[in-house]
Short mmCIF file of C-alpha atoms in Angstrom, two decimals:
data_model
loop_
_atom_site.label_atom_id
_atom_site.label_comp_id
_atom_site.label_asym_id
_atom_site.label_seq_id
_atom_site.Cartn_x
_atom_site.Cartn_y
_atom_site.Cartn_z
CA MET A 460 -13.80 -25.69 5.26
CA THR A 461 -11.75 -22.93 3.50
CA VAL A 462 -12.93 -19.69 2.94
CA TYR A 463 -12.15 -17.83 -0.27
CA LEU A 464 -11.42 -14.32 -0.52
CA VAL A 465 -12.11 -13.78 -4.13
CA GLY A 466 -11.34 -10.84 -6.37
CA ALA A 467 -14.31 -10.26 -8.68
CA GLY A 468 -12.46 -7.70 -10.78
CA PRO A 469 -13.38 -4.29 -11.98
CA GLY A 470 -16.78 -4.89 -13.41
CA ASP A 471 -16.69 -6.48 -16.55
CA PRO A 472 -17.67 -10.05 -15.76
CA GLY A 473 -15.25 -11.48 -18.45
CA LEU A 474 -12.34 -9.94 -15.99
CA ILE A 475 -12.95 -12.38 -13.14
CA THR A 476 -10.20 -15.14 -12.98
CA VAL A 477 -10.89 -18.74 -14.03
CA ARG A 478 -10.24 -19.78 -10.49
CA GLY A 479 -12.45 -16.99 -9.12
CA LEU A 480 -15.30 -18.05 -11.26
CA GLU A 481 -14.76 -21.91 -10.51
CA LEU A 482 -14.99 -21.11 -6.82
CA VAL A 483 -18.38 -18.97 -7.22
CA ARG A 484 -19.82 -21.85 -9.03
CA ARG A 485 -19.18 -24.18 -6.19
CA ALA A 486 -20.05 -21.62 -3.26
CA GLU A 487 -22.28 -22.78 -0.69
CA VAL A 488 -22.17 -19.22 0.86
CA LEU A 489 -21.38 -16.09 -1.24
CA VAL A 490 -20.93 -12.86 0.71
CA TYR A 491 -20.73 -10.01 -1.76
CA ASP A 492 -20.66 -6.35 -1.81
CA ARG A 493 -22.45 -3.57 -4.01
CA LEU A 494 -19.51 -3.53 -6.64
CA ILE A 495 -20.25 -7.13 -7.91
CA GLY A 496 -22.09 -7.36 -11.22
CA ALA A 497 -25.43 -9.36 -11.16
CA GLU A 498 -23.86 -11.75 -14.00
CA LEU A 499 -21.59 -13.27 -11.34
CA LEU A 500 -24.23 -13.73 -8.91
CA ASP A 501 -26.26 -15.72 -11.33
CA GLU A 502 -23.04 -17.89 -11.66
CA ALA A 503 -23.65 -19.16 -7.88
CA PRO A 504 -25.42 -22.59 -7.56
CA ARG A 505 -28.86 -23.27 -6.75
CA GLY A 506 -29.19 -23.27 -2.99
CA CYS A 507 -26.19 -21.24 -2.23
CA LEU A 508 -26.75 -18.90 0.32
CA LEU A 509 -26.34 -15.14 -0.95
CA VAL A 510 -25.30 -12.68 1.85
CA ASP A 511 -25.29 -8.86 0.66
CA ALA A 512 -22.54 -7.17 2.55
CA SER A 513 -23.12 -3.94 0.53
CA LYS A 514 -21.49 -0.75 1.85
CA ARG A 515 -22.93 2.24 0.73
CA PRO A 516 -21.94 5.75 1.29
CA ASP A 517 -25.39 6.60 3.16
CA ARG A 518 -25.67 3.56 5.38
CA HIS A 519 -24.14 0.05 6.34
CA THR A 520 -25.92 -2.87 5.17
CA MET A 521 -23.32 -4.81 7.45
CA THR A 522 -20.41 -3.58 9.42
CA GLN A 523 -16.76 -4.83 8.78
CA GLU A 524 -17.05 -6.58 12.17
CA GLU A 525 -20.34 -8.23 11.06
CA ILE A 526 -18.67 -9.32 7.77
CA ASP A 527 -15.62 -10.76 9.60
CA ALA A 528 -18.11 -12.55 12.03
CA CYS A 529 -20.23 -13.98 9.16
CA LEU A 530 -17.22 -15.34 7.29
CA VAL A 531 -16.01 -16.99 10.57
CA GLU A 532 -19.28 -18.39 11.45
CA HIS A 533 -19.83 -20.01 7.94
CA GLY A 534 -16.18 -21.25 7.78
CA LEU A 535 -16.37 -22.88 11.29
CA ALA A 536 -19.62 -24.51 10.25
CA GLY A 537 -17.80 -26.02 7.37
CA ARG A 538 -19.23 -24.55 4.43
CA LEU A 539 -17.41 -23.44 1.35
CA VAL A 540 -17.60 -19.75 1.58
CA VAL A 541 -16.71 -17.31 -1.04
CA ARG A 542 -16.19 -13.84 -0.18
CA LEU A 543 -16.56 -11.82 -3.52
CA LYS A 544 -15.15 -8.54 -3.39
CA GLY A 545 -15.07 -6.08 -6.17
CA GLY A 546 -11.47 -5.82 -7.69
CA ASP A 547 -8.66 -7.40 -5.63
CA PRO A 548 -9.15 -8.37 -1.99
CA PHE A 549 -5.84 -6.63 -1.03
CA VAL A 550 -6.11 -3.30 -2.85
CA PHE A 551 -8.25 -1.19 -0.47
CA GLY A 552 -10.66 -4.19 -0.12
CA ARG A 553 -10.14 -4.63 3.63
CA GLY A 554 -9.37 -8.30 2.52
CA GLY A 555 -6.40 -7.97 5.13
CA GLU A 556 -8.80 -7.57 8.05
CA GLU A 557 -10.93 -10.33 6.72
CA ALA A 558 -7.80 -12.69 6.42
CA GLN A 559 -6.68 -11.88 10.17
CA SER A 560 -10.18 -12.33 11.49
CA LEU A 561 -10.34 -16.00 10.04
CA SER A 562 -6.84 -16.67 11.01
CA ALA A 563 -7.55 -15.72 14.60
CA ALA A 564 -10.36 -17.84 14.54
CA GLY A 565 -8.52 -20.65 13.14
CA VAL A 566 -10.68 -20.94 9.83
CA PRO A 567 -8.45 -21.84 6.89
CA PHE A 568 -8.52 -19.17 3.97
CA GLU A 569 -7.15 -18.42 0.48
CA VAL A 570 -6.82 -15.50 -1.37
CA VAL A 571 -7.74 -15.34 -5.11
CA PRO A 572 -6.59 -11.97 -6.59
CA GLY A 573 -8.57 -10.16 -8.83
CA ILE A 574 -7.72 -7.57 -11.47
CA THR A 575 -7.66 -4.13 -9.81
CA SER A 576 -9.87 -1.18 -11.44
CA ALA A 577 -6.54 0.94 -10.69
CA ILE A 578 -4.95 -0.80 -13.63
CA ALA A 579 -7.97 -2.04 -15.83
CA ALA A 580 -10.01 1.24 -15.87
CA PRO A 581 -7.14 3.21 -17.45
CA ALA A 582 -6.56 0.18 -20.00
CA TYR A 583 -10.24 0.45 -20.99
CA ALA A 584 -9.53 4.01 -21.44
CA GLY A 585 -6.45 3.50 -23.78
CA ILE A 586 -4.10 4.55 -21.18
CA PRO A 587 -1.23 2.41 -20.19
CA VAL A 588 -0.20 2.88 -16.51
CA THR A 589 3.44 2.32 -17.40
CA GLN A 590 5.00 3.38 -20.63
CA ARG A 591 8.76 3.63 -21.64
CA GLY A 592 9.89 7.11 -21.47
CA VAL A 593 6.64 8.31 -20.29
CA ALA A 594 5.77 6.56 -16.75
CA ALA A 595 8.36 4.14 -15.28
CA GLN A 596 6.38 3.50 -12.08
CA LEU A 597 2.80 3.65 -10.79
CA ALA A 598 1.10 4.69 -7.38
CA ILE A 599 -2.21 3.48 -6.31
CA VAL A 600 -3.78 5.85 -3.87
CA THR A 601 -7.27 5.93 -2.00
CA GLY A 602 -9.36 8.60 -3.51
CA HIS A 603 -11.46 8.73 -0.37
CA GLU A 604 -9.25 10.42 1.87
CA ARG A 605 -10.09 14.21 2.16
CA PRO A 606 -6.80 16.35 1.71
CA GLY A 607 -6.35 18.55 4.67
CA LYS A 608 -7.72 15.90 7.00
CA GLU A 609 -5.67 16.32 10.25
CA THR A 610 -4.46 12.72 10.39
CA SER A 611 -3.94 12.29 6.67
CA GLU A 612 -2.06 9.22 5.73
CA ILE A 613 -1.30 11.03 2.46
CA ASP A 614 1.84 13.01 1.79
CA TRP A 615 0.88 15.12 -0.92
CA ASP A 616 4.58 16.45 -1.32
CA VAL A 617 5.77 13.15 -2.03
CA LEU A 618 3.04 12.36 -4.35
CA ALA A 619 3.38 15.51 -6.40
CA ARG A 620 7.11 14.65 -6.72
CA PHE A 621 6.44 10.79 -7.68
CA ALA A 622 7.97 10.23 -11.31
CA GLY A 623 5.04 8.13 -12.79
CA THR A 624 1.25 7.70 -12.97
CA LEU A 625 -0.89 8.51 -10.06
CA VAL A 626 -4.07 6.59 -9.73
CA PHE A 627 -6.69 7.71 -7.26
CA LEU A 628 -9.11 5.01 -6.68
CA MET A 629 -12.86 6.06 -5.81
CA GLY A 630 -11.79 9.64 -6.36
CA VAL A 631 -14.26 11.33 -8.31
CA GLY A 632 -16.29 12.85 -5.28
CA ARG A 633 -13.02 14.68 -4.32
CA LEU A 634 -11.60 15.35 -7.73
CA GLU A 635 -11.09 19.01 -7.12
CA SER A 636 -9.63 18.91 -3.70
CA ILE A 637 -7.14 16.00 -4.92
CA ALA A 638 -6.19 18.03 -7.97
CA ASP A 639 -5.83 21.26 -5.73
CA ALA A 640 -3.76 19.33 -3.23
CA LEU A 641 -1.30 18.17 -5.79
CA ILE A 642 -0.78 21.47 -7.47
CA ALA A 643 -0.30 23.27 -4.19
CA ALA A 644 2.41 20.72 -3.71
CA GLY A 645 4.11 21.57 -6.68
CA LYS A 646 2.65 19.40 -9.40
CA ASP A 647 2.63 20.77 -12.93
CA PRO A 648 -0.98 21.73 -13.58
CA GLU A 649 -0.50 20.89 -17.16
CA THR A 650 0.13 17.29 -16.16
CA PRO A 651 -2.01 15.08 -18.49
CA ALA A 652 -4.90 13.62 -16.69
CA ALA A 653 -8.05 11.29 -17.12
CA ILE A 654 -11.08 10.74 -15.10
CA VAL A 655 -12.70 7.47 -15.43
CA ALA A 656 -15.93 6.34 -13.93
CA SER A 657 -17.85 2.85 -14.02
CA GLY A 658 -14.31 1.63 -15.32
CA THR A 659 -14.70 -1.83 -17.54
CA LEU A 660 -18.48 -1.50 -17.67
CA PRO A 661 -20.57 -0.76 -20.89
CA THR A 662 -21.36 2.64 -18.94
CA GLN A 663 -17.95 3.63 -18.62
CA ARG A 664 -17.04 7.42 -18.98
CA THR A 665 -13.54 8.90 -19.61
CA VAL A 666 -12.90 12.52 -19.51
CA SER A 667 -9.42 13.24 -20.55
CA SER A 668 -7.63 16.63 -20.10
CA THR A 669 -4.71 17.49 -22.39
CA PRO A 670 -3.15 20.82 -21.87
CA ARG A 671 -3.13 23.36 -24.72
CA ARG A 672 -0.85 26.26 -24.96
CA ASP A 673 -1.81 29.37 -26.90
CA ARG A 674 0.94 31.14 -29.23
CA ARG A 675 2.69 32.66 -26.19
CA GLY A 676 3.10 29.41 -24.40
CA ARG A 677 0.46 29.98 -21.77
CA ALA A 678 -1.84 27.38 -20.79
CA ARG A 679 -5.30 27.70 -22.09
CA GLY A 680 -7.10 25.63 -19.48
CA ARG A 681 -8.27 22.25 -19.75
CA ASP A 682 -9.44 20.65 -22.69
CA ARG A 683 -12.18 18.23 -22.05
CA GLY A 684 -13.06 15.50 -24.73
CA ALA A 685 -14.86 12.04 -24.28
CA GLY A 686 -12.53 9.06 -24.30
CA PRO A 687 -13.20 5.92 -26.23
CA MET B 204 -9.43 -8.81 -37.42
CA THR B 205 -8.72 -7.52 -33.94
CA VAL B 206 -5.40 -8.19 -32.21
CA TYR B 207 -5.87 -8.99 -28.40
CA LEU B 208 -3.19 -8.05 -26.05
CA VAL B 209 -4.07 -10.31 -23.33
CA GLY B 210 -2.61 -10.55 -19.73
CA ALA B 211 -1.91 -14.06 -18.73
CA GLY B 212 -1.59 -13.36 -14.86
CA PRO B 213 1.20 -13.92 -12.73
CA GLY B 214 1.92 -17.63 -13.32
CA ASP B 215 -0.63 -19.71 -11.63
CA PRO B 216 -2.72 -20.72 -14.59
CA GLY B 217 -6.14 -20.21 -12.65
CA LEU B 218 -5.32 -16.74 -12.52
CA ILE B 219 -5.79 -15.88 -16.32
CA THR B 220 -9.32 -14.04 -16.77
CA VAL B 221 -12.21 -15.57 -18.07
CA ARG B 222 -12.27 -13.50 -21.17
CA GLY B 223 -8.39 -14.05 -21.74
CA LEU B 224 -8.92 -17.79 -21.55
CA GLU B 225 -11.74 -17.64 -24.17
CA LEU B 226 -9.63 -15.79 -26.52
CA VAL B 227 -6.51 -18.02 -26.06
CA ARG B 228 -8.90 -20.98 -27.08
CA ARG B 229 -10.06 -19.19 -30.23
CA ALA B 230 -6.52 -17.79 -31.37
CA GLU B 231 -5.32 -18.46 -34.67
CA VAL B 232 -1.73 -16.92 -33.93
CA LEU B 233 -0.60 -16.84 -30.44
CA VAL B 234 2.58 -14.61 -29.58
CA TYR B 235 3.69 -15.40 -26.21
CA ASP B 236 6.75 -14.85 -23.98
CA ARG B 237 8.83 -17.07 -21.46
CA LEU B 238 6.51 -16.02 -18.54
CA ILE B 239 3.81 -18.04 -19.92
CA GLY B 240 3.12 -21.42 -18.37
CA ALA B 241 2.83 -24.42 -20.54
CA GLU B 242 -0.73 -25.06 -19.18
CA LEU B 243 -1.94 -21.78 -21.15
CA LEU B 244 -0.09 -22.63 -24.28
CA ASP B 245 -1.97 -26.35 -24.22
CA GLU B 246 -5.44 -24.16 -24.46
CA ALA B 247 -4.36 -23.07 -27.87
CA PRO B 248 -6.70 -24.92 -30.56
CA ARG B 249 -5.27 -27.26 -33.04
CA GLY B 250 -3.84 -25.65 -35.95
CA CYS B 251 -3.02 -22.30 -33.70
CA LEU B 252 0.32 -20.76 -35.12
CA LEU B 253 2.45 -20.48 -31.80
CA VAL B 254 5.03 -17.88 -31.85
CA ASP B 255 7.68 -17.69 -29.16
CA ALA B 256 8.62 -14.08 -28.67
CA SER B 257 10.61 -15.06 -25.45
CA LYS B 258 13.14 -12.36 -24.31
CA ARG B 259 15.80 -13.78 -22.12
CA PRO B 260 18.38 -11.81 -20.29
CA ASP B 261 21.24 -13.37 -22.33
CA ARG B 262 19.83 -13.33 -25.93
CA HIS B 263 16.55 -11.86 -27.67
CA THR B 264 14.65 -14.06 -29.52
CA MET B 265 12.70 -11.47 -30.93
CA THR B 266 13.39 -7.61 -30.65
CA GLN B 267 10.23 -5.59 -29.71
CA GLU B 268 10.37 -4.13 -33.15
CA GLU B 269 10.00 -7.62 -34.47
CA ILE B 270 7.13 -8.46 -32.10
CA ASP B 271 5.38 -5.39 -32.93
CA ALA B 272 5.72 -6.02 -36.80
CA CYS B 273 4.43 -9.50 -36.19
CA LEU B 274 1.31 -8.78 -34.64
CA VAL B 275 0.67 -6.12 -37.34
CA GLU B 276 1.37 -8.62 -40.23
CA HIS B 277 -1.02 -11.46 -38.86
CA GLY B 278 -3.80 -8.63 -37.73
CA LEU B 279 -3.68 -7.12 -41.43
CA ALA B 280 -3.95 -10.67 -42.81
CA GLY B 281 -7.37 -11.07 -40.79
CA ARG B 282 -6.12 -13.58 -38.33
CA LEU B 283 -7.46 -13.72 -34.71
CA VAL B 284 -4.08 -12.80 -33.07
CA VAL B 285 -3.60 -13.18 -29.10
CA ARG B 286 -0.46 -11.50 -27.73
CA LEU B 287 -0.23 -13.26 -24.69
CA LYS B 288 2.03 -11.39 -21.82
CA GLY B 289 2.89 -12.35 -18.46
CA GLY B 290 1.16 -10.23 -15.84
CA ASP B 291 -0.67 -7.29 -17.16
CA PRO B 292 0.15 -5.92 -20.67
CA PHE B 293 0.24 -2.19 -19.50
CA VAL B 294 2.29 -2.93 -16.44
CA PHE B 295 5.81 -2.88 -17.60
CA GLY B 296 4.68 -5.29 -20.40
CA ARG B 297 5.46 -2.74 -23.31
CA GLY B 298 1.91 -3.47 -24.20
CA GLY B 299 1.58 0.40 -24.83
CA GLU B 300 4.10 0.01 -27.46
CA GLU B 301 2.47 -2.77 -29.27
CA ALA B 302 -0.91 -0.90 -29.01
CA GLN B 303 0.86 2.14 -30.62
CA SER B 304 2.17 -0.05 -33.35
CA LEU B 305 -1.24 -1.52 -33.92
CA SER B 306 -3.03 1.67 -34.09
CA ALA B 307 -0.40 3.24 -36.26
CA ALA B 308 -0.92 0.50 -39.00
CA GLY B 309 -4.60 0.88 -38.59
CA VAL B 310 -5.22 -2.51 -36.99
CA PRO B 311 -7.95 -2.88 -34.37
CA PHE B 312 -6.88 -4.22 -31.16
CA GLU B 313 -8.28 -4.70 -27.59
CA VAL B 314 -6.58 -4.99 -24.41
CA VAL B 315 -7.50 -7.66 -21.96
CA PRO B 316 -6.00 -6.97 -18.44
CA GLY B 317 -4.18 -9.39 -16.59
CA ILE B 318 -3.56 -9.87 -12.72
CA THR B 319 0.07 -8.26 -12.00
CA SER B 320 2.29 -10.29 -9.96
CA ALA B 321 3.07 -6.90 -8.16
CA ILE B 322 -0.22 -7.42 -6.24
CA ALA B 323 -0.56 -11.51 -6.66
CA ALA B 324 2.77 -12.51 -5.26
CA PRO B 325 2.56 -10.50 -2.08
CA ALA B 326 -1.20 -11.81 -1.70
CA TYR B 327 0.25 -15.39 -2.08
CA ALA B 328 2.86 -14.77 0.28
CA GLY B 329 -0.08 -13.47 2.96
CA ILE B 330 0.91 -9.92 2.33
CA PRO B 331 -1.72 -7.48 1.58
CA VAL B 332 -0.09 -4.57 -0.28
CA THR B 333 -2.58 -2.20 1.34
CA GLN B 334 -3.96 -2.40 5.03
CA ARG B 335 -5.70 -0.15 7.20
CA GLY B 336 -3.39 1.73 9.52
CA VAL B 337 -0.42 0.27 7.87
CA ALA B 338 -0.22 0.96 4.20
CA ALA B 339 -2.74 3.16 2.71
CA GLN B 340 -1.12 3.56 -0.77
CA LEU B 341 1.04 1.31 -3.09
CA ALA B 342 4.02 2.10 -5.35
CA ILE B 343 4.88 -0.33 -8.12
CA VAL B 344 8.44 0.28 -9.61
CA THR B 345 10.70 -1.44 -11.89
CA GLY B 346 13.28 -3.52 -10.30
CA HIS B 347 15.35 -3.59 -13.54
CA GLU B 348 16.97 -0.21 -13.30
CA ARG B 349 20.39 -0.09 -11.69
CA PRO B 350 20.65 2.46 -8.80
CA GLY B 351 23.12 5.05 -9.83
CA LYS B 352 22.44 4.74 -13.44
CA GLU B 353 23.09 8.17 -14.85
CA THR B 354 19.66 8.58 -16.50
CA SER B 355 17.61 7.20 -13.80
CA GLU B 356 14.03 7.46 -13.90
CA ILE B 357 13.96 6.73 -10.13
CA ASP B 358 13.71 9.12 -7.63
CA TRP B 359 15.10 7.26 -4.42
CA ASP B 360 14.58 10.21 -2.10
CA VAL B 361 10.71 10.26 -3.06
CA LEU B 362 10.57 6.26 -2.81
CA ALA B 363 12.01 6.43 0.44
CA ARG B 364 9.48 8.93 1.59
CA PHE B 365 6.52 7.10 0.11
CA ALA B 366 3.99 6.43 2.83
CA GLY B 367 3.06 2.93 1.71
CA THR B 368 4.00 -0.37 0.28
CA LEU B 369 6.81 -0.20 -2.16
CA VAL B 370 6.80 -3.34 -4.72
CA PHE B 371 9.95 -3.84 -7.13
CA LEU B 372 9.21 -6.15 -9.97
CA MET B 373 11.91 -8.34 -11.13
CA GLY B 374 14.09 -6.79 -8.59
CA VAL B 375 15.82 -10.10 -7.15
CA GLY B 376 18.85 -9.44 -9.06
CA ARG B 377 19.46 -5.89 -7.65
CA LEU B 378 18.05 -6.78 -4.39
CA GLU B 379 20.99 -5.36 -2.33
CA SER B 380 21.48 -2.05 -4.58
CA ILE B 381 17.89 -1.51 -4.16
CA ALA B 382 17.84 -1.83 -0.51
CA ASP B 383 21.35 0.52 -0.33
CA ALA B 384 19.52 2.94 -2.42
CA LEU B 385 16.36 3.22 -0.08
CA ILE B 386 18.49 3.29 3.08
CA ALA B 387 20.91 5.98 1.83
CA ALA B 388 17.71 7.93 0.96
CA GLY B 389 16.60 7.77 4.40
CA LYS B 390 14.48 4.76 4.63
CA ASP B 391 14.28 3.24 8.08
CA PRO B 392 16.56 0.03 7.66
CA GLU B 393 14.14 -1.86 9.99
CA THR B 394 11.28 -1.48 7.50
CA PRO B 395 9.60 -4.96 7.24
CA ALA B 396 10.69 -6.32 3.78
CA ALA B 397 9.81 -9.77 1.72
CA ILE B 398 11.28 -11.06 -1.18
CA VAL B 399 9.23 -13.34 -3.37
CA ALA B 400 10.47 -15.44 -6.04
CA SER B 401 8.43 -17.54 -8.76
CA GLY B 402 5.31 -15.67 -7.18
CA THR B 403 1.98 -17.84 -7.36
CA LEU B 404 3.76 -20.79 -9.03
CA PRO B 405 4.26 -24.13 -7.05
CA THR B 406 7.87 -23.07 -6.75
CA GLN B 407 7.21 -19.91 -4.90
CA ARG B 408 9.81 -18.83 -2.51
CA THR B 409 9.30 -16.15 -0.06
CA VAL B 410 11.94 -14.79 2.40
CA SER B 411 10.59 -12.09 5.09
CA SER B 412 12.75 -10.04 7.00
CA THR B 413 11.10 -8.62 10.39
CA PRO B 414 13.17 -6.57 12.51
CA ARG B 415 13.80 -7.78 16.18
CA ARG B 416 15.13 -5.54 18.83
CA ASP B 417 16.90 -6.65 22.14
CA ARG B 418 16.10 -5.48 25.48
CA ARG B 419 17.73 -2.05 24.98
CA GLY B 420 15.48 -1.15 22.01
CA ARG B 421 18.42 -1.92 19.53
CA ALA B 422 17.84 -3.50 16.23
CA ARG B 423 19.39 -7.16 16.25
CA GLY B 424 19.78 -7.51 12.52
CA ARG B 425 17.59 -9.16 10.06
CA ASP B 426 15.59 -12.19 11.01
CA ARG B 427 14.92 -14.50 8.13
CA GLY B 428 12.35 -17.20 7.94
CA ALA B 429 10.61 -19.13 5.07
CA GLY B 430 7.08 -17.48 4.29
CA PRO B 431 3.90 -19.66 3.76
#
């Protein structure tokens, strides 16, 4: 039986795809992580085996290898398996690794994309990630990596020069170091910025920074106001 | 009445969101463009006014200003208006301009994100846009802009140094000039590349380029093979 790697979207249960919801409603095994809303889990049919693969910052409920093995095992057993992941399976979702494990084990799989919070959370805050004359391109970067890490995969010089919108996913915890690294690499400190937490959920919070200048043209520091 | 700016997703009709489809089924006015599949238009209720806002390369059915005015007019008239756009309304969709027009006219609006083909088309070709140890970030760039254009908003030097996946949307027509500009700016000519046309549709075509080396380690030129 096919294993479906399904993106649940960014949090708002209305933002799962039609195809994704249809598969959740047919699942025999549903392997989910903590970013999935309870509303979606309620859509699983009676008798569906629910597997909590939550990965929390403090402790791992299941390691990635354990998740991969779980998908392979139930797939080989001929069950309809849905691996329900927050956002999109292939945008920092480690879906690629799960696909590789399934492929190596000879288990057929299908990817059902999901709405990534990298685009939807700004949208819910009223911010288009591209806009004519303002941002002609978009970069999506993990906010988990600590700037200054020796083996950093992030080139801050390049990001600072990137002429478009920069979205850092899961970056709230490293907000200050991200801002510092960008500014140190030459990014204008007055670049408009917004921080969105719990994007697309009723509890979403947005803080926007719009630079203000005093009469001499000096920046007066960051202005903070609640978003919509 | 609220005007809904709804992302229809990348083409596969199963990839519209649950919320988006629900709104299409309630629409009194549906303003759509040519990237929308006929299956979705069939979901509009009887009596719904269908407005074709198709913009084709050769001729404009409606200008952007006419589309904006149409949305404002029907919104002010109290109709439930759905503006159905290919992909995501805020990823090169000019949804930001439509939102501004509605806002300026005092018409309430809501954005319903859609799956962007920038992520879904590679996924359907088996390519995760991020992958541990391979691509820790993603840039989405318009493929419409001609390299060498005097007022280019694209900095090819920065893109060539971007340490992650580069996705050019709608770039098939400028494929050669995009590749040339990246290589001229220093991008390794052997960087793996794929071209996806009609992404997520039954007619999807994928061409992948995987560099091969002969025994002396020299590149043998590009290998082309059909994708999945």
